[in-house]
Short mmCIF file of C-alpha atoms in Angstrom, two decimals:
data_model
loop_
_atom_site.label_atom_id
_atom_site.label_comp_id
_atom_site.label_asym_id
_atom_site.label_seq_id
_atom_site.Cartn_x
_atom_site.Cartn_y
_atom_site.Cartn_z
CA MET L 1 132.71 125.75 93.33
CA PRO L 2 129.78 124.45 91.26
CA PRO L 3 126.17 124.57 92.64
CA ILE L 4 125.24 121.50 94.56
CA SER L 5 122.82 120.34 91.96
CA ASP L 6 125.74 120.15 89.51
CA CYS L 7 127.82 117.99 91.78
CA TRP L 8 127.67 114.27 91.62
CA ILE L 9 128.43 111.52 93.96
CA LEU L 10 130.58 108.54 92.74
CA PHE L 11 128.25 105.79 93.76
CA MET L 12 130.00 102.91 92.02
CA THR L 13 133.33 102.87 90.27
CA GLU L 14 131.48 102.34 86.98
CA GLY L 15 129.51 105.54 87.07
CA MET L 16 127.73 108.31 89.01
CA VAL L 17 124.13 107.50 89.59
CA ILE L 18 122.94 109.95 92.24
CA SER L 19 123.50 113.68 92.67
CA GLU L 20 124.94 115.21 95.90
CA ASP L 21 121.44 116.76 96.47
CA GLN L 22 119.88 113.37 96.36
CA GLY L 23 122.57 111.85 98.58
CA VAL L 24 121.96 114.60 101.17
CA GLU L 25 118.23 113.99 101.03
CA LEU L 26 118.70 110.27 101.61
CA LEU L 27 121.01 111.10 104.56
CA ALA L 28 118.44 113.39 106.11
CA PHE L 29 115.80 110.67 105.77
CA LEU L 30 117.98 108.10 107.37
CA ILE L 31 119.06 110.22 110.32
CA THR L 32 115.57 111.48 111.04
CA SER L 33 114.20 108.00 110.66
CA ALA L 34 116.66 106.82 113.32
CA ARG L 35 115.10 109.32 115.73
CA CYS L 36 111.49 108.77 114.78
CA HIS L 37 111.90 104.99 115.12
CA LEU L 38 112.34 105.46 118.88
CA ASP L 39 108.67 106.57 119.03
CA ASP L 40 107.21 104.67 116.12
CA PRO L 41 105.79 101.09 116.23
CA PRO L 42 108.66 98.55 115.87
CA ASP L 43 107.54 97.39 112.46
CA TYR L 44 107.91 100.83 111.06
CA GLY L 45 111.63 100.40 111.13
CA SER L 46 111.36 97.76 108.44
CA MET L 47 109.08 99.93 106.38
CA ARG L 48 111.35 102.92 106.71
CA LEU L 49 114.20 100.84 105.26
CA LEU L 50 112.07 99.87 102.32
CA ASP L 51 111.12 103.52 101.88
CA ALA L 52 114.84 104.41 101.86
CA ALA L 53 115.38 101.68 99.16
CA GLU L 54 112.57 103.12 97.16
CA ARG L 55 113.98 106.72 97.37
CA LEU L 56 117.35 105.51 96.37
CA SER L 57 115.90 103.52 93.46
CA ASP L 58 113.92 106.61 92.39
CA PHE L 59 117.15 108.73 92.45
CA MET L 60 119.21 106.10 90.62
CA LYS L 61 116.72 105.20 87.83
CA GLU L 62 117.75 107.91 85.42
CA ARG L 63 121.38 107.19 85.38
CA ALA L 64 121.73 103.54 86.26
CA SER L 65 122.66 100.85 83.68
CA PRO L 66 119.92 99.05 81.96
CA GLU L 67 120.58 96.03 84.03
CA THR L 68 120.35 97.92 87.32
CA GLN L 69 117.34 99.77 86.00
CA GLN L 70 115.47 96.40 85.91
CA LEU L 71 116.22 95.88 89.61
CA LEU L 72 115.15 99.53 90.45
CA ALA L 73 111.90 99.17 88.57
CA LEU L 74 111.22 95.98 90.55
CA ILE L 75 111.92 97.69 93.84
CA LEU L 76 109.77 100.73 92.92
CA LYS L 77 106.90 98.45 91.89
CA GLU L 78 107.08 95.95 94.79
CA SER L 79 108.05 98.01 97.72
CA PRO L 80 104.72 99.92 98.05
CA ARG L 81 102.91 96.67 97.63
CA VAL L 82 104.87 94.95 100.40
CA GLN L 83 104.51 97.96 102.67
CA SER L 84 100.71 97.96 102.23
CA THR L 85 100.60 94.47 103.87
CA ILE L 86 102.34 95.51 107.11
CA ALA L 87 99.29 94.67 109.26
CA ASP L 88 99.50 91.10 108.11
CA ARG L 89 102.84 89.95 109.50
CA ASP L 90 102.83 86.63 107.62
CA GLN L 91 102.13 88.16 104.35
CA TYR L 92 104.52 91.05 104.90
CA THR L 93 107.28 88.54 105.71
CA SER L 94 106.47 86.38 102.73
CA LEU L 95 106.42 89.35 100.25
CA LEU L 96 109.58 90.76 101.79
CA ASP L 97 111.21 87.38 101.41
CA GLU L 98 110.17 87.31 97.86
CA LEU L 99 111.67 90.69 97.19
CA CYS L 100 114.91 89.55 98.84
CA ARG L 101 115.04 86.57 96.54
CA ASP L 102 114.56 88.80 93.55
CA VAL L 103 117.29 91.04 94.62
CA ALA L 104 119.56 88.05 95.11
CA ARG L 105 118.74 86.70 91.75
CA HIS L 106 119.65 90.03 90.23
CA LEU L 107 122.99 90.03 92.12
CA VAL L 108 123.77 86.59 90.92
CA GLU L 109 122.87 87.19 87.34
CA HIS L 110 124.78 90.49 87.06
CA SER L 111 127.74 89.72 89.35
CA MET L 112 131.03 89.36 87.58
CA VAL L 113 132.44 87.47 90.54
CA VAL L 114 129.82 84.75 90.08
CA ALA L 115 130.07 84.88 86.31
CA ASP L 116 133.76 84.19 86.51
CA ARG L 117 133.51 81.19 88.72
CA MET H 1 72.93 124.31 106.65
CA ASP H 2 72.40 121.20 104.64
CA GLY H 3 73.19 118.51 107.31
CA GLN H 4 73.37 115.67 104.71
CA VAL H 5 76.13 117.48 102.85
CA VAL H 6 78.13 117.79 106.08
CA LEU H 7 77.57 114.10 106.84
CA LYS H 8 78.53 113.01 103.33
CA ASN H 9 81.73 115.07 103.56
CA ILE H 10 82.56 113.35 106.83
CA LYS H 11 81.88 109.84 105.39
CA THR H 12 83.76 110.32 102.11
CA ARG H 13 86.94 111.93 103.36
CA ARG H 14 90.05 109.65 103.20
CA VAL H 15 93.69 109.92 104.15
CA ILE H 16 95.53 110.75 100.98
CA ARG H 17 99.08 109.39 100.66
CA SER H 18 99.65 110.05 96.95
CA MET H 19 99.25 113.54 95.57
CA THR H 20 99.61 115.20 92.08
CA ASP H 21 101.83 118.19 91.40
CA GLN H 22 98.82 120.51 90.75
CA PRO H 23 99.40 123.62 92.88
CA VAL H 24 97.23 124.44 95.90
CA GLU H 25 95.95 127.97 95.80
CA ARG H 26 96.71 130.32 98.67
CA VAL H 27 92.97 131.06 99.07
CA GLN H 28 92.26 127.34 99.47
CA LEU H 29 94.88 127.08 102.18
CA GLU H 30 93.45 130.10 103.95
CA GLU H 31 90.01 128.42 103.86
CA ILE H 32 91.59 125.29 105.43
CA LEU H 33 93.24 127.42 108.22
CA GLU H 34 89.93 129.19 108.81
CA ALA H 35 88.46 125.75 109.47
CA ALA H 36 91.20 125.09 112.00
CA ARG H 37 90.37 128.33 113.70
CA TRP H 38 86.83 127.13 114.33
CA ALA H 39 87.80 123.80 115.80
CA PRO H 40 86.89 123.23 119.44
CA ALA H 41 89.69 124.20 121.79
CA GLY H 42 90.14 123.08 125.34
CA GLY H 43 88.98 125.86 127.64
CA ASN H 44 88.92 128.11 124.62
CA LYS H 45 92.64 128.71 125.45
CA ARG H 46 93.79 128.59 121.85
CA MET H 47 96.92 126.55 122.65
CA LEU H 48 97.85 125.89 118.94
CA ARG H 49 99.81 127.79 116.30
CA PHE H 50 99.87 126.89 112.66
CA VAL H 51 102.73 127.23 110.09
CA ALA H 52 101.36 127.11 106.56
CA ILE H 53 103.83 126.22 103.84
CA GLN H 54 103.56 126.49 100.13
CA GLU H 55 107.09 127.22 98.96
CA SER H 56 108.44 124.16 97.18
CA GLU H 57 111.87 124.18 98.66
CA THR H 58 110.57 124.35 102.20
CA LEU H 59 108.20 121.40 101.36
CA ARG H 60 111.11 119.55 99.94
CA LEU H 61 113.17 119.99 102.99
CA LEU H 62 110.32 119.22 105.25
CA ARG H 63 109.76 115.93 103.42
CA MET H 64 113.49 115.06 103.87
CA VAL H 65 113.18 115.11 107.70
CA SER H 66 109.75 113.52 107.76
CA PRO H 67 110.13 109.79 107.23
CA GLY H 68 106.30 109.32 107.63
CA MET H 69 105.61 111.62 104.68
CA SER H 70 105.08 109.31 101.75
CA GLN H 71 103.17 111.86 99.84
CA ARG H 72 104.75 114.81 97.96
CA PRO H 73 102.37 117.51 99.07
CA MET H 74 101.99 120.90 97.25
CA ALA H 75 101.15 122.53 100.66
CA ALA H 76 101.35 121.67 104.31
CA VAL H 77 100.27 122.98 107.67
CA VAL H 78 102.34 122.31 110.71
CA ILE H 79 100.25 122.26 113.84
CA CYS H 80 102.27 123.30 116.87
CA ARG H 81 101.44 123.42 120.58
CA ASP H 82 102.32 126.73 122.16
CA LEU H 83 103.69 125.88 125.57
CA ASP H 84 103.39 129.43 126.59
CA LYS H 85 99.54 129.18 126.13
CA LEU H 86 99.19 126.20 128.45
CA PRO H 87 97.06 127.41 131.33
CA PRO H 88 98.82 127.74 134.66
CA CYS H 89 96.87 124.91 136.13
CA ARG H 90 98.11 122.68 133.39
CA LEU H 91 101.79 123.46 133.26
CA LEU H 92 102.69 119.85 132.53
CA VAL H 93 103.78 119.95 128.89
CA ASP H 94 102.19 116.54 128.30
CA ASP H 95 98.80 117.61 129.46
CA PRO H 96 96.34 115.83 127.17
CA ALA H 97 94.05 118.79 126.45
CA SER H 98 96.41 120.44 124.01
CA TYR H 99 96.92 117.14 122.12
CA ILE H 100 93.13 116.87 121.79
CA ASP H 101 93.19 120.32 120.29
CA VAL H 102 95.69 119.19 117.71
CA GLY H 103 93.42 116.29 116.62
CA ALA H 104 90.34 118.55 116.50
CA ALA H 105 92.18 121.17 114.35
CA MET H 106 93.60 118.38 112.10
CA GLN H 107 90.10 116.89 111.54
CA ASN H 108 88.50 120.31 110.72
CA MET H 109 91.29 121.02 108.15
CA MET H 110 90.98 117.50 106.58
CA LEU H 111 87.20 118.04 106.16
CA ALA H 112 87.73 121.50 104.84
CA ALA H 113 90.33 120.27 102.44
CA HIS H 114 87.92 117.52 101.26
CA ALA H 115 85.08 120.06 100.82
CA LEU H 116 87.32 122.06 98.52
CA GLY H 117 88.17 119.13 96.41
CA LEU H 118 91.60 118.61 97.88
CA GLY H 119 93.13 115.66 99.71
CA SER H 120 95.04 115.68 102.88
CA GLY H 121 97.12 113.33 105.02
CA PRO H 122 98.49 113.73 108.53
CA VAL H 123 102.06 112.89 109.37
CA THR H 124 103.48 112.38 112.86
CA SER H 125 106.64 110.52 112.05
CA PHE H 126 109.02 113.52 111.65
CA SER H 127 111.98 114.96 113.55
CA LYS H 128 110.52 117.64 115.78
CA GLU H 129 113.97 119.10 116.26
CA ALA H 130 114.75 119.19 112.61
CA VAL H 131 111.38 120.74 111.84
CA ARG H 132 111.90 123.29 114.50
CA VAL H 133 115.25 124.30 112.81
CA LEU H 134 113.72 124.29 109.31
CA LEU H 135 110.76 126.51 110.19
CA ASN H 136 112.69 128.72 112.65
CA LEU H 137 110.26 127.81 115.52
CA PRO H 138 110.86 129.43 118.93
CA ALA H 139 111.32 127.18 121.93
CA ASN H 140 107.73 127.45 123.05
CA LEU H 141 106.34 126.06 119.89
CA VAL H 142 106.37 122.30 119.57
CA PRO H 143 105.51 120.84 116.13
CA GLU H 144 103.13 117.94 116.71
CA LEU H 145 101.56 117.10 113.36
CA ILE H 146 102.10 117.95 109.70
CA LEU H 147 99.00 118.02 107.55
CA CYS H 148 99.94 117.42 103.89
CA VAL H 149 97.61 119.01 101.43
CA GLY H 150 97.26 118.44 97.74
CA TYR H 151 95.12 117.01 94.94
CA PRO H 152 94.76 113.25 95.24
CA SER H 153 96.45 111.13 92.65
CA ALA H 154 94.14 108.81 90.67
CA GLY H 155 94.15 105.12 91.59
CA ASP H 156 94.86 103.18 94.76
CA GLN H 157 96.11 105.11 97.74
CA LEU H 158 97.59 101.98 99.22
CA PRO H 159 96.06 102.09 102.70
CA MET H 160 98.32 101.42 105.70
CA ARG H 161 96.01 98.65 106.85
CA PRO H 162 93.94 96.32 104.75
CA LYS H 163 90.43 97.41 104.10
CA GLN H 164 88.22 96.01 106.91
CA LYS H 165 84.62 96.27 107.75
CA VAL H 166 84.32 98.83 110.54
CA THR H 167 80.97 100.13 111.62
CA TRP H 168 79.93 102.40 114.43
CA GLN H 169 78.24 99.37 115.95
CA SER H 170 81.53 97.40 116.02
CA LEU H 171 83.13 100.33 117.86
CA THR H 172 80.33 101.09 120.28
CA ASP H 173 78.84 99.70 123.49
CA TRP H 174 75.64 101.04 124.90
CA GLU H 175 75.48 102.21 128.47
CA ARG H 176 78.07 99.75 129.77
CA TYR H 177 80.98 97.99 128.18
#
């Protein structure tokens, strides 16, 4: 059996973009976040999800396609900025909405389903 | 003792959430732990235990179970309350005295780190049970706070709250509220 670091997770049918180690790290983050959220301020739940997105983006960036790398770069750039506004609910919501729109635009631009319509 | 140096150290310390990969020397960590030892302790009961971590794999695992750890520290100190050390008159595990000790030790360590040219950042969002397993803690030790230690990254540390003007006057009332 190969060492864990040599194993890869099939993330999408097109290719393998995160290692098993990275997948396990993300799982640990998600599970422990679920527990911590019971004690943390409610808004932290949203921040933890952004943090998970950042971590996944960081893991994927080396092996993702050039198109997806654009999205990952956007998330890695914008997520810390969004999180820094958590104290201002309106600004946080606005920036998060903006990030959601950017993600949706990426999905539309790079979706074969939409392109085929 | 140069009082102004101490006061400047207090006023210039910041929570560091982004750290470089420059190693923290063992002797530096020992100095920080020495500062914790000199922190005030309720009833001088010494209800805290510290677990110092420098090994990269342990730090990596610790970060994996600590959602609040945004930094990638090169060292960490886990502050634990020792339930066996709680005085008999304070058998309630949630007695506030030992929590106050945690804060006092943390502050001393943060100031010591700052004095050594290091940065530090406290983390409380972590799974106590997972940390207990990772560090092989006995049942009487409860991990309460992780102090991340490392050299601060250049640039903005992205504060959790927008910078706001806070003065001692804005926090204080004289004689009566």
